[in-house]
C-alpha cells in the first residue's frame, strides 16, 4: 500500500486495486457509464483519489457507498484490498433492505414458465407498488 501523502492514484486504478472490478478496462467503462460517483458527482477516469473521499459504486443490483481509507496502485489479495476502504453503515443497511425486498418479490412471484398474462402482470404491479417505499 502506498500511504504516502503525495501519492497520486487514478480512480480507475484504485477501484481495480480495491477489487471492485476485475480489470482496469471494466473500471473505466463503469466510470464513463456513470456507475461510479466520486464525492456525489460523476467523474473522469483520471480523477485523483484522496483519503477520506466518498465513492459510490454500483455493482449489479447493489449500490455501495465507501470511504477511502488507504491508497494503493497494486492489486493484492481480497483481505488486503478490503483495508483500502470502509463501507458506510447506511450503505450496508440499504443493501440488506434491497436484498430482502428482492427475495420477497421472488417468493411472491415465482418464475413463470410462460409469459405473464394480464391478470398476473396486474398482480405483480400491485405488489411492487405495495412494497416500494414512498
GROMACS .gro file of C-alpha atoms in nm:
model
  134
    1UNK     CA    1   0.000   0.000   0.000
    2UNK     CA    2   0.117   0.346  -0.081
    3UNK     CA    3   0.028   0.552   0.226
    4UNK     CA    4   0.240   0.847   0.117
    5UNK     CA    5   0.085   1.190   0.147
    6UNK     CA    6   0.182   1.279  -0.209
    7UNK     CA    7   0.071   0.951  -0.371
    8UNK     CA    8  -0.145   1.016  -0.676
    9UNK     CA    9  -0.373   0.726  -0.769
   10UNK     CA   10  -0.623   0.743  -1.055
   11UNK     CA   11  -0.983   0.646  -0.978
   12UNK     CA   12  -0.987   0.356  -1.222
   13UNK     CA   13  -0.664   0.217  -1.080
   14UNK     CA   14  -0.786   0.248  -0.720
   15UNK     CA   15  -1.116   0.072  -0.800
   16UNK     CA   16  -0.918  -0.207  -0.967
   17UNK     CA   17  -0.675  -0.235  -0.673
   18UNK     CA   18  -0.966  -0.237  -0.425
   19UNK     CA   19  -1.116  -0.527  -0.624
   20UNK     CA   20  -1.441  -0.360  -0.721
   21UNK     CA   21  -1.367  -0.450  -1.083
   22UNK     CA   22  -1.166  -0.735  -1.231
   23UNK     CA   23  -0.980  -0.519  -1.484
   24UNK     CA   24  -0.900  -0.152  -1.523
   25UNK     CA   25  -1.089  -0.156  -1.851
   26UNK     CA   26  -1.407  -0.262  -1.667
   27UNK     CA   27  -1.347   0.010  -1.407
   28UNK     CA   28  -1.303   0.265  -1.687
   29UNK     CA   29  -1.626   0.153  -1.856
   30UNK     CA   30  -1.817   0.176  -1.527
   31UNK     CA   31  -1.686   0.525  -1.453
   32UNK     CA   32  -1.765   0.651  -1.802
   33UNK     CA   33  -2.110   0.490  -1.783
   34UNK     CA   34  -2.199   0.679  -1.464
   35UNK     CA   35  -2.191   0.373  -1.238
   36UNK     CA   36  -1.928   0.535  -1.013
   37UNK     CA   37  -1.965   0.867  -0.835
   38UNK     CA   38  -1.680   1.046  -0.660
   39UNK     CA   39  -1.799   1.277  -0.381
   40UNK     CA   40  -2.155   1.258  -0.515
   41UNK     CA   41  -2.070   1.357  -0.872
   42UNK     CA   42  -1.979   1.179  -1.192
   43UNK     CA   43  -1.609   1.198  -1.254
   44UNK     CA   44  -1.345   1.116  -1.509
   45UNK     CA   45  -1.134   0.802  -1.512
   46UNK     CA   46  -0.822   1.004  -1.434
   47UNK     CA   47  -0.967   1.166  -1.119
   48UNK     CA   48  -0.707   1.159  -0.839
   49UNK     CA   49  -0.839   0.969  -0.535
   50UNK     CA   50  -0.786   1.131  -0.196
   51UNK     CA   51  -0.802   0.982   0.154
   52UNK     CA   52  -1.143   1.027   0.316
   53UNK     CA   53  -1.324   1.065  -0.017
   54UNK     CA   54  -1.667   0.910  -0.060
   55UNK     CA   55  -1.717   0.685  -0.360
   56UNK     CA   56  -2.050   0.535  -0.468
   57UNK     CA   57  -2.013   0.219  -0.677
   58UNK     CA   58  -2.300   0.039  -0.849
   59UNK     CA   59  -2.241  -0.334  -0.896
   60UNK     CA   60  -2.529  -0.534  -1.033
   61UNK     CA   61  -2.836  -0.453  -0.824
   62UNK     CA   62  -2.634  -0.311  -0.536
   63UNK     CA   63  -2.505   0.039  -0.466
   64UNK     CA   64  -2.211   0.056  -0.227
   65UNK     CA   65  -2.101   0.381  -0.063
   66UNK     CA   66  -1.743   0.355   0.060
   67UNK     CA   67  -1.496   0.589   0.226
   68UNK     CA   68  -1.135   0.572   0.107
   69UNK     CA   69  -0.909   0.471   0.397
   70UNK     CA   70  -0.585   0.397   0.208
   71UNK     CA   71  -0.436   0.431  -0.137
   72UNK     CA   72  -0.281   0.159  -0.345
   73UNK     CA   73  -0.193   0.113  -0.709
   74UNK     CA   74  -0.122  -0.257  -0.674
   75UNK     CA   75  -0.387  -0.526  -0.682
   76UNK     CA   76  -0.340  -0.764  -0.389
   77UNK     CA   77  -0.548  -1.029  -0.216
   78UNK     CA   78  -0.903  -0.961  -0.106
   79UNK     CA   79  -0.820  -0.922   0.268
   80UNK     CA   80  -0.564  -0.651   0.185
   81UNK     CA   81  -0.796  -0.485  -0.068
   82UNK     CA   82  -1.070  -0.452   0.194
   83UNK     CA   83  -0.831  -0.242   0.405
   84UNK     CA   84  -0.837   0.027   0.135
   85UNK     CA   85  -1.197   0.128   0.206
   86UNK     CA   86  -1.480   0.112   0.458
   87UNK     CA   87  -1.843   0.079   0.358
   88UNK     CA   88  -2.078   0.317   0.539
   89UNK     CA   89  -2.340   0.181   0.779
   90UNK     CA   90  -2.623   0.339   0.577
   91UNK     CA   91  -2.496   0.167   0.264
   92UNK     CA   92  -2.487  -0.173   0.433
   93UNK     CA   93  -2.840  -0.128   0.572
   94UNK     CA   94  -2.974  -0.013   0.234
   95UNK     CA   95  -2.817  -0.311   0.054
   96UNK     CA   96  -2.961  -0.556   0.308
   97UNK     CA   97  -3.308  -0.399   0.280
   98UNK     CA   98  -3.297  -0.417  -0.101
   99UNK     CA   99  -3.177  -0.778  -0.091
  100UNK     CA  100  -3.465  -0.869   0.141
  101UNK     CA  101  -3.713  -0.688  -0.086
  102UNK     CA  102  -3.586  -0.877  -0.392
  103UNK     CA  103  -3.603  -1.206  -0.201
  104UNK     CA  104  -3.964  -1.143  -0.100
  105UNK     CA  105  -4.054  -1.045  -0.456
  106UNK     CA  106  -3.903  -1.367  -0.587
  107UNK     CA  107  -4.103  -1.571  -0.334
  108UNK     CA  108  -4.426  -1.389  -0.413
  109UNK     CA  109  -4.369  -1.412  -0.788
  110UNK     CA  110  -4.216  -1.745  -0.881
  111UNK     CA  111  -4.059  -1.761  -1.222
  112UNK     CA  112  -4.325  -1.825  -1.479
  113UNK     CA  113  -4.289  -2.096  -1.738
  114UNK     CA  114  -4.489  -1.869  -1.965
  115UNK     CA  115  -4.528  -1.502  -2.040
  116UNK     CA  116  -4.737  -1.346  -1.760
  117UNK     CA  117  -5.091  -1.275  -1.868
  118UNK     CA  118  -5.276  -0.951  -1.798
  119UNK     CA  119  -5.402  -1.062  -1.456
  120UNK     CA  120  -5.056  -1.180  -1.346
  121UNK     CA  121  -4.898  -0.854  -1.464
  122UNK     CA  122  -5.153  -0.655  -1.264
  123UNK     CA  123  -5.079  -0.863  -0.955
  124UNK     CA  124  -4.704  -0.805  -0.996
  125UNK     CA  125  -4.756  -0.431  -1.042
  126UNK     CA  126  -4.981  -0.413  -0.734
  127UNK     CA  127  -4.721  -0.598  -0.528
  128UNK     CA  128  -4.443  -0.362  -0.646
  129UNK     CA  129  -4.647  -0.054  -0.550
  130UNK     CA  130  -4.726  -0.201  -0.209
  131UNK     CA  131  -4.365  -0.289  -0.126
  132UNK     CA  132  -4.182   0.014  -0.266
  133UNK     CA  133  -4.101   0.276  -0.002
  134UNK     CA  134  -4.259   0.617  -0.060
   0.00000   0.00000   0.00000
